[in-house]
mmCIF file of C-alpha atoms in Angstrom:
data_model
loop_
_atom_site.group_PDB
_atom_site.id
_atom_site.type_symbol
_atom_site.label_atom_id
_atom_site.label_comp_id
_atom_site.label_asym_id
_atom_site.label_seq_id
_atom_site.Cartn_x
_atom_site.Cartn_y
_atom_site.Cartn_z
ATOM 1 C CA UNK A 1 103.969 -18.192 20.436
ATOM 2 C CA UNK A 2 105.312 -21.360 22.269
ATOM 3 C CA UNK A 3 108.018 -22.334 24.415
ATOM 4 C CA UNK A 4 110.323 -25.441 24.874
ATOM 5 C CA UNK A 5 107.776 -27.272 26.345
ATOM 6 C CA UNK A 6 105.290 -26.982 23.761
ATOM 7 C CA UNK A 7 102.951 -29.634 22.618
ATOM 8 C CA UNK A 8 103.975 -31.819 19.612
ATOM 9 C CA UNK A 9 102.290 -31.366 16.309
ATOM 10 C CA UNK A 10 100.299 -32.344 14.796
ATOM 11 C CA UNK A 11 97.019 -31.899 16.843
ATOM 12 C CA UNK A 12 94.078 -33.393 15.896
ATOM 13 C CA UNK A 13 90.465 -32.866 17.184
ATOM 14 C CA UNK A 14 87.519 -33.920 15.400
ATOM 15 C CA UNK A 15 84.955 -32.187 18.491
ATOM 16 C CA UNK A 16 82.727 -34.808 18.322
ATOM 17 C CA UNK A 17 82.389 -34.945 22.239
ATOM 18 C CA UNK A 18 80.793 -32.224 24.450
ATOM 19 C CA UNK A 19 84.316 -31.862 26.604
ATOM 20 C CA UNK A 20 87.326 -31.853 24.125
ATOM 21 C CA UNK A 21 90.655 -32.594 25.808
ATOM 22 C CA UNK A 22 93.216 -29.617 25.856
ATOM 23 C CA UNK A 23 90.455 -26.937 24.577
ATOM 24 C CA UNK A 24 88.567 -24.350 26.462
ATOM 25 C CA UNK A 25 85.004 -22.969 24.956
ATOM 26 C CA UNK A 26 83.864 -19.363 25.443
ATOM 27 C CA UNK A 27 81.259 -17.200 24.003
ATOM 28 C CA UNK A 28 79.353 -13.738 24.475
ATOM 29 C CA UNK A 29 76.385 -12.384 23.279
ATOM 30 C CA UNK A 30 76.271 -8.427 23.145
ATOM 31 C CA UNK A 31 72.841 -7.731 22.183
ATOM 32 C CA UNK A 32 70.641 -9.593 24.760
ATOM 33 C CA UNK A 33 72.914 -10.078 27.656
ATOM 34 C CA UNK A 34 71.905 -13.645 27.400
ATOM 35 C CA UNK A 35 75.339 -16.216 27.998
ATOM 36 C CA UNK A 36 76.128 -18.194 25.253
ATOM 37 C CA UNK A 37 79.009 -20.733 25.043
ATOM 38 C CA UNK A 38 80.626 -22.483 21.977
ATOM 39 C CA UNK A 39 79.622 -26.108 21.989
ATOM 40 C CA UNK A 40 81.192 -29.288 20.734
ATOM 41 C CA UNK A 41 79.520 -32.515 19.489
ATOM 42 C CA UNK A 42 76.668 -30.278 18.227
ATOM 43 C CA UNK A 43 75.259 -32.000 14.900
ATOM 44 C CA UNK A 44 75.509 -29.317 11.796
ATOM 45 C CA UNK A 45 75.653 -29.844 7.968
ATOM 46 C CA UNK A 46 73.269 -31.687 5.873
ATOM 47 C CA UNK A 47 74.682 -34.930 7.123
ATOM 48 C CA UNK A 48 74.279 -34.060 10.945
ATOM 49 C CA UNK A 49 78.078 -34.514 11.534
ATOM 50 C CA UNK A 50 79.526 -33.694 15.165
ATOM 51 C CA UNK A 51 81.438 -30.198 15.103
ATOM 52 C CA UNK A 52 82.368 -27.046 17.097
ATOM 53 C CA UNK A 53 79.574 -24.802 16.982
ATOM 54 C CA UNK A 54 80.732 -21.156 17.458
ATOM 55 C CA UNK A 55 77.546 -19.302 17.780
ATOM 56 C CA UNK A 56 73.882 -20.009 17.843
ATOM 57 C CA UNK A 57 71.294 -18.777 15.197
ATOM 58 C CA UNK A 58 71.165 -15.114 16.535
ATOM 59 C CA UNK A 59 72.598 -11.676 16.056
ATOM 60 C CA UNK A 60 75.800 -10.446 17.637
ATOM 61 C CA UNK A 61 77.517 -13.114 19.232
ATOM 62 C CA UNK A 62 80.930 -14.449 19.246
ATOM 63 C CA UNK A 63 82.393 -17.658 20.368
ATOM 64 C CA UNK A 64 85.695 -18.993 20.683
ATOM 65 C CA UNK A 65 87.649 -22.466 21.274
ATOM 66 C CA UNK A 66 91.199 -21.962 22.799
ATOM 67 C CA UNK A 67 94.041 -24.894 22.583
ATOM 68 C CA UNK A 68 95.564 -24.623 26.033
ATOM 69 C CA UNK A 69 98.820 -26.450 25.336
ATOM 70 C CA UNK A 70 101.773 -24.321 23.842
ATOM 71 C CA UNK A 71 102.307 -25.122 20.209
ATOM 72 C CA UNK A 72 105.896 -24.222 19.163
ATOM 73 C CA UNK A 73 105.801 -22.256 15.731
ATOM 74 C CA UNK A 74 109.496 -22.569 14.943
ATOM 75 C CA UNK A 75 108.783 -25.077 12.375
ATOM 76 C CA UNK A 76 105.849 -23.165 10.927
ATOM 77 C CA UNK A 77 102.100 -24.322 11.317
ATOM 78 C CA UNK A 78 99.549 -25.675 9.143
ATOM 79 C CA UNK A 79 95.907 -25.661 10.012
ATOM 80 C CA UNK A 80 93.154 -27.954 8.428
ATOM 81 C CA UNK A 81 89.673 -27.556 9.157
ATOM 82 C CA UNK A 82 86.342 -27.492 7.408
ATOM 83 C CA UNK A 83 84.050 -24.698 7.615
ATOM 84 C CA UNK A 84 80.037 -24.684 7.830
ATOM 85 C CA UNK A 85 78.153 -21.739 8.061
ATOM 86 C CA UNK A 86 74.300 -22.108 7.470
ATOM 87 C CA UNK A 87 71.099 -20.614 8.692
ATOM 88 C CA UNK A 88 72.022 -17.034 9.083
ATOM 89 C CA UNK A 89 71.106 -13.844 7.435
ATOM 90 C CA UNK A 90 71.207 -13.485 3.965
ATOM 91 C CA UNK A 91 73.806 -12.343 2.805
ATOM 92 C CA UNK A 92 75.506 -14.262 5.569
ATOM 93 C CA UNK A 93 77.257 -11.892 8.238
ATOM 94 C CA UNK A 94 80.069 -12.272 9.465
ATOM 95 C CA UNK A 95 82.369 -15.353 9.204
ATOM 96 C CA UNK A 96 85.074 -16.758 11.585
ATOM 97 C CA UNK A 97 89.051 -16.070 12.194
ATOM 98 C CA UNK A 98 91.575 -18.733 12.994
ATOM 99 C CA UNK A 99 94.082 -16.816 15.108
ATOM 100 C CA UNK A 100 97.015 -17.731 17.255
ATOM 101 C CA UNK A 101 97.547 -15.893 20.521
ATOM 102 C CA UNK A 102 100.962 -14.801 22.383
ATOM 103 C CA UNK A 103 100.897 -16.973 25.609
ATOM 104 C CA UNK A 104 103.004 -14.265 27.454
ATOM 105 C CA UNK A 105 99.814 -12.027 26.985
ATOM 106 C CA UNK A 106 97.291 -14.381 28.395
ATOM 107 C CA UNK A 107 99.711 -16.180 31.172
ATOM 108 C CA UNK A 108 97.095 -14.616 33.975
ATOM 109 C CA UNK A 109 94.461 -16.822 32.114
ATOM 110 C CA UNK A 110 91.513 -16.143 29.743
ATOM 111 C CA UNK A 111 87.552 -15.918 29.830
ATOM 112 C CA UNK A 112 84.670 -14.706 27.687
ATOM 113 C CA UNK A 113 85.767 -10.995 28.229
ATOM 114 C CA UNK A 114 89.098 -11.647 26.529
ATOM 115 C CA UNK A 115 87.386 -12.292 23.134
ATOM 116 C CA UNK A 116 87.707 -9.402 20.617
ATOM 117 C CA UNK A 117 84.358 -7.892 19.400
ATOM 118 C CA UNK A 118 81.675 -9.345 17.358
ATOM 119 C CA UNK A 119 80.800 -8.545 13.699
ATOM 120 C CA UNK A 120 83.337 -7.572 11.599
ATOM 121 C CA UNK A 121 86.260 -8.119 13.772
ATOM 122 C CA UNK A 122 85.069 -11.709 13.998
ATOM 123 C CA UNK A 123 85.463 -12.390 17.512
ATOM 124 C CA UNK A 124 89.496 -11.330 17.380
ATOM 125 C CA UNK A 125 89.707 -7.167 16.281
ATOM 126 C CA UNK A 126 88.056 -4.099 18.215
ATOM 127 C CA UNK A 127 85.464 -1.895 16.359
ATOM 128 C CA UNK A 128 83.316 1.020 18.129
ATOM 129 C CA UNK A 129 81.511 -1.599 20.135
ATOM 130 C CA UNK A 130 81.980 -2.612 23.886
ATOM 131 C CA UNK A 131 85.188 -4.369 24.630
ATOM 132 C CA UNK A 132 87.913 -4.772 22.916
ATOM 133 C CA UNK A 133 90.332 -6.960 20.644
ATOM 134 C CA UNK A 134 91.185 -10.454 21.876
ATOM 135 C CA UNK A 135 93.560 -10.723 24.436
ATOM 136 C CA UNK A 136 96.878 -11.699 23.056
ATOM 137 C CA UNK A 137 96.224 -11.864 19.618
ATOM 138 C CA UNK A 138 99.522 -11.952 17.356
ATOM 139 C CA UNK A 139 97.889 -13.097 13.981
ATOM 140 C CA UNK A 140 94.470 -13.788 12.291
ATOM 141 C CA UNK A 141 93.166 -15.315 9.248
ATOM 142 C CA UNK A 142 89.686 -14.223 8.574
ATOM 143 C CA UNK A 143 86.972 -15.869 6.630
ATOM 144 C CA UNK A 144 84.656 -12.984 6.090
ATOM 145 C CA UNK A 145 81.135 -13.349 4.681
ATOM 146 C CA UNK A 146 80.360 -9.810 4.880
ATOM 147 C CA UNK A 147 83.486 -7.852 4.072
ATOM 148 C CA UNK A 148 84.922 -5.764 6.782
ATOM 149 C CA UNK A 149 87.462 -7.944 8.237
ATOM 150 C CA UNK A 150 89.934 -6.216 6.040
ATOM 151 C CA UNK A 151 88.607 -2.577 6.812
ATOM 152 C CA UNK A 152 91.130 -0.818 9.015
ATOM 153 C CA UNK A 153 88.181 -0.105 11.472
ATOM 154 C CA UNK A 154 86.222 -3.238 10.711
ATOM 155 C CA UNK A 155 83.135 -1.362 9.301
ATOM 156 C CA UNK A 156 83.831 0.675 6.165
ATOM 157 C CA UNK A 157 82.262 -2.219 4.047
ATOM 158 C CA UNK A 158 78.740 -1.913 2.438
ATOM 159 C CA UNK A 159 78.726 -6.095 2.758
ATOM 160 C CA UNK A 160 78.527 -9.024 0.706
ATOM 161 C CA UNK A 161 82.016 -9.388 -0.286
ATOM 162 C CA UNK A 162 83.318 -12.721 1.092
ATOM 163 C CA UNK A 163 87.116 -12.792 1.474
ATOM 164 C CA UNK A 164 89.986 -14.197 3.192
ATOM 165 C CA UNK A 165 92.105 -11.513 4.992
ATOM 166 C CA UNK A 166 95.002 -11.956 7.362
ATOM 167 C CA UNK A 167 95.518 -9.461 10.026
ATOM 168 C CA UNK A 168 98.617 -8.803 12.368
ATOM 169 C CA UNK A 169 98.604 -8.225 16.377
ATOM 170 C CA UNK A 170 95.974 -6.718 18.135
ATOM 171 C CA UNK A 171 98.410 -4.454 19.654
ATOM 172 C CA UNK A 172 98.025 -2.545 16.728
ATOM 173 C CA UNK A 173 94.771 -0.296 16.509
ATOM 174 C CA UNK A 174 94.580 -0.997 12.868
ATOM 175 C CA UNK A 175 96.119 -4.756 13.417
#
């Protein structure tokens, strides 16, 4: 997941401006057909800190931020970020995924239709809903507030189990 001309690490982004350099923001809304795009520089949390907002307070959305520079993984990757979820349903649903993409799979470009399914798949995998898995999915870590990102078809959980799960390539139907 990288090339000889890869971006050197570390990559730091505070998402405090509307147009962060080297990041493309995408989104979709599967229940109303309304447009939705992830937003940067949005005030969140109790202190109103600027952040990346992946989805709004509405169901059946997926939002993603794609770093547009290749990053070499030959020496491993360490990711540090803060995650804040609020104003959703009780119990919360569904969560976020941090993923790596195989750049050879997205060399033809990427757009909102390439995002994985909403809900249990956390914008990475595919369930029985419209669409499919994220294009080029190589590896994902799901921060799951509902408990179904670890299930083979993302839908077996009765909900409420907060979990962190690692899933493999989206080339496999059960990742």
